[in-house]
Amino acid sequence: MDTPQQSLSRLAGIGPQSVARLQKLGIHCIQDLLFHLPHRYEDRTRIQPIGALAPGMTALIVGAVELTDVLLRGRRSLICRISDQTGFITLRFFHFSANQQTQLKPGALLCCFGEIRHGYAGLEIIHPEYKVVHTRDNLTEDSLTPIYPLTEGLRQNTVRKAVKQALALCLHQLTDWLPAAILHSHHFPTLQQALQTLHSPPAHQSSHDIQQSSALKRLVFEEFLAHHLRMLQGKMSHKRWQAPVFEVDPAVKARFLAGLPFQLTGAQQRVIGEIETDCAQHHPMLRLVQGDVGSGKTVVAACAALSALSSGFQVAVMAPTELLAEQHLRNFSAWFAGFDCEPVFLTGQLKGKARQQTLQSLADGGARIAIGTHALFQDSVHFANLGLIIIDEQHRFGVHQRLALREKSQAIGLRPHQLVMTATPIPRTLAMLQYSDLDISIIDELPPGRKPVTTSVIPSERRDEVIDRIHHWVGQKRQAYWVCTLIEESEVLQCEAAEKTAEYLSDALPEIRIALVHGRMKSADKDAVMQAFKNHRYDLLVATTVIEVGVDVPNAGLMIIENPERLGLSQLHQLRGRVGRGDVESYCLLLYQSPLSAAGKQRLGILRESNDGFVIAEKDLQLRGPGEVMGTRQTGQMQFKIADLNRDSELLEQIPAAAEIIYKQHPEAVSALIERWIGESGQYAEV
Ligand code: ADP
Ligand code: MG
């Protein structure tokens, strides 16, 4: 009896080499092969009249050879002109044999398949598939020809034949895990129908029809569902661990709050309440705090830290950059002064004896708060009794890094609570794929007195005006930023650009005190410059995007961002969040390189119109599509077999409801679906 789990070698034509090659594609058994879908199709179901061909089409044609010749001009090639009653076309071969030349003799009837393109003399096909035939009969196929993704050494025909056998042997034994209720409500075909259709779609469908077909949608739905279920399963298994129980001492908390230079906003208080409730449970919290840039997430984190500390547990605070980690260190040191828990600082820079001492103090529990970068979760770092992990600007870390820190179990055998914070709102639909293992709190209120930043979009030709504006602004004893962006990946180029700009501005504005800060400076130097700027020993800070996080200078209310068209909207919004921190009016000038495309203008216009990070993220999503917005960095290891976020995201909306039905009514389907779609990479669930 053949089963879908059976090994591939069961199939005729699949030897050990093919098995190995298929494995490279993640295909380990017959079921996997059934889920290996074509990425496109060729239409050999009808013969096209030659007169109806157009460049770009891929077509099956039949015609009689009129002439065949070897051209020596240019690159040596064999050309062969064929025609039917409707027109003619040229076949062109750059590699050919003498045998071929004789085969293509005038009068011979050829059946060809290939892509039509413009040639020297009308339309042509380069290296068509062809065969000499005797009649026009029986040349077409009944269904579209599937083209499968391949890997080195694997042939299209091998896969095609293997899939055909797999369909015949095992299709009907596959379990359809989607309950009838879901199939009905979405008008989805059964699993069998869907796979049959996608492996051999009926004639007269276009690729577009197939992309839109309910067969494909049904499978994409199932794949999304599997990813969502995996996140939920991760959450459930995480929640089964024991966690330390925090008790908040009201007197300690009152003293802490009284020491802050401001009063918490309502939103901050609400979110702190949500965190405290979670951390009073026996099971680990997994909470994401979303709050626009400047909404005051740090102090929320500090309050969470306070409950851990006052319950006798250690806290680790992880930031994506040293600069941001340093800022947290300053804030925490100030806020926790008088609480007898001076934070220790751990980054990759810390070496030698100092590092040994820091590690020792974390391991023996002498240090209560650790602040740092991802260096915090290296193997050599051990905690005596870590109770809370705080991860800032979560979007900069991959999902797996988040998990690695969670694994940092310690001697006490309890799982720490986990708080992650982000200023980059993930639109709700996408959050479901990425963060459905987290509970979400939103800080939807800015501290009082913040004025919205007035944003203008200005072409680079008007740079002189901008320079006048700086002159005038600084004349009023205020400070400004000039942010240079360049290809984000190249820090060297970015720093060079910033250096050049600083020189140029020094020439243009000789009376102004200009400082420069970029990512290749030593962290101590960077810090010194920032500090000096904060103390108003400089008027203008020229910077690369390193200042995206970290600086907080209320007197700096003017920011110029050069080449903003190169950055994502959310990143621009983050940058802009550096101004508008004081009580003066503040401004952001987006100095773009013209000409700017209509889409580019529209994008920058969004920033001019809105100061709300959530609105900006939604708009960004609409304009760029989810695939771009999520990017590979953010999707981390999330790889889809067939789903395409840009094409299919409207299905996401329905996933949570379906997941609930499955969980409640068909729990046996949960791991089966995860196994089917995510297979061995499903280790994420093992939290
Ligand atoms: P973000 O959410 O972007 O991380 P921060 O935590 O850095 O924001 O806070 C931004 C600034 O607002 C900091 O200077 C912080 O001290 C200040 N702040 C935070 N909460 C309040 C508040 N309730 N009232 C006034 N200022 C606040
Ligand atoms: Mg922050």
Coordinates of N, CA and C in Angstrom, one line a residue, residues 424-427 430 564-573 599-600 602-607 610 612-631 634 646:
T424 N 7.9 50.6 15.6 CA 7.5 50.4 14.2 C 6.2 49.5 14.2
P425 N 5.1 50.1 14.1 CA 3.9 49.3 14.2 C 3.8 48.3 13.0
I426 N 3.5 47.1 13.4 CA 3.3 46.1 12.4 C 1.8 46.1 12.1
P427 N 1.4 46.4 10.9 CA -0.1 46.3 10.6 C -0.7 45.0 11.1
L430 N -0.4 41.6 9.4 CA 0.9 41.0 9.3 C 1.4 40.5 10.7
P564 N 15.7 61.6 1.3 CA 14.8 60.7 2.1 C 14.1 59.6 1.3
E565 N 14.2 59.8 0.0 CA 13.5 58.8 -0.9 C 14.2 57.5 -0.8
R566 N 15.4 57.4 -0.2 CA 16.1 56.2 -0.1 C 15.6 55.3 1.1
L567 N 14.9 55.9 2.0 CA 14.5 55.2 3.3 C 13.1 54.8 3.3
G568 N 12.8 53.8 4.1 CA 11.4 53.5 4.3 C 10.7 54.5 5.1
L569 N 9.3 54.6 5.0 CA 8.6 55.6 5.7 C 8.7 55.5 7.2
S570 N 8.7 54.3 7.7 CA 8.7 54.1 9.1 C 10.1 54.6 9.6
Q571 N 11.1 54.3 8.9 CA 12.5 54.8 9.3 C 12.5 56.3 9.3
L572 N 12.0 56.9 8.3 CA 11.9 58.4 8.3 C 11.2 58.9 9.4
H573 N 10.1 58.2 9.7 CA 9.3 58.7 10.9 C 10.0 58.6 12.2
A599 N 5.4 58.1 -7.5 CA 5.2 57.2 -6.3 C 6.0 57.8 -5.1
G600 N 7.3 58.2 -5.5 CA 8.2 58.7 -4.4 C 7.6 60.0 -3.8
Q602 N 4.4 60.7 -3.6 CA 3.3 60.3 -2.9 C 3.7 59.8 -1.5
R603 N 4.8 59.0 -1.5 CA 5.3 58.4 -0.3 C 5.7 59.5 0.7
L604 N 6.5 60.5 0.2 CA 7.0 61.6 1.1 C 5.8 62.4 1.6
G605 N 4.8 62.5 0.7 CA 3.6 63.3 1.1 C 2.9 62.7 2.3
I606 N 3.0 61.4 2.4 CA 2.4 60.8 3.6 C 3.0 61.3 4.9
L607 N 4.3 61.5 4.9 CA 5.0 62.0 6.1 C 4.6 63.4 6.4
S610 N 1.0 63.2 7.9 CA 0.7 62.5 9.2 C 1.9 62.5 10.1
D612 N 1.5 60.3 12.7 CA 1.1 59.1 13.5 C 1.7 57.9 12.9
G613 N 2.6 57.3 13.6 CA 3.4 56.1 13.1 C 2.5 55.0 12.7
F614 N 1.3 54.8 13.3 CA 0.4 53.7 12.8 C -0.2 54.0 11.5
V615 N -0.6 55.3 11.3 CA -1.1 55.7 10.0 C -0.1 55.5 8.9
I616 N 1.1 55.9 9.2 CA 2.2 55.9 8.3 C 2.5 54.4 7.9
A617 N 2.5 53.6 8.9 CA 2.8 52.2 8.6 C 1.7 51.6 7.7
E618 N 0.5 51.9 7.9 CA -0.6 51.3 7.1 C -0.5 51.8 5.7
K619 N -0.2 53.1 5.5 CA 0.0 53.7 4.2 C 1.2 53.1 3.4
D620 N 2.2 52.9 4.2 CA 3.4 52.3 3.6 C 3.1 50.9 3.1
L621 N 2.3 50.2 3.9 CA 1.9 48.9 3.5 C 1.1 48.9 2.2
Q622 N 0.2 49.9 2.1 CA -0.6 49.9 0.9 C 0.2 50.3 -0.3
L623 N 1.2 51.2 -0.1 CA 2.0 51.6 -1.3 C 3.0 50.5 -1.7
R624 N 3.7 49.9 -0.7 CA 4.8 49.1 -1.1 C 4.4 47.6 -1.0
G625 N 3.3 47.3 -0.4 CA 2.9 45.9 -0.3 C 3.6 45.2 0.8
P626 N 3.0 44.2 1.4 CA 3.5 43.5 2.6 C 4.8 42.9 2.4
G627 N 5.1 42.4 1.2 CA 6.4 41.7 1.0 C 7.5 42.6 1.3
E628 N 7.5 43.8 0.7 CA 8.5 44.8 0.9 C 8.6 45.3 2.3
V629 N 7.4 45.6 2.9 CA 7.4 46.1 4.3 C 8.0 45.2 5.3
M630 N 7.6 43.9 5.1 CA 8.2 42.9 6.1 C 9.6 42.7 5.8
G631 N 10.0 42.7 4.6 CA 11.4 42.5 4.2 C 11.9 41.2 4.7
Q634 N 12.8 41.2 8.6 CA 11.7 41.1 9.5 C 11.0 39.8 9.5
N646 N 2.4 39.7 -1.1 CA 1.8 40.8 -1.9 C 0.6 40.4 -2.6

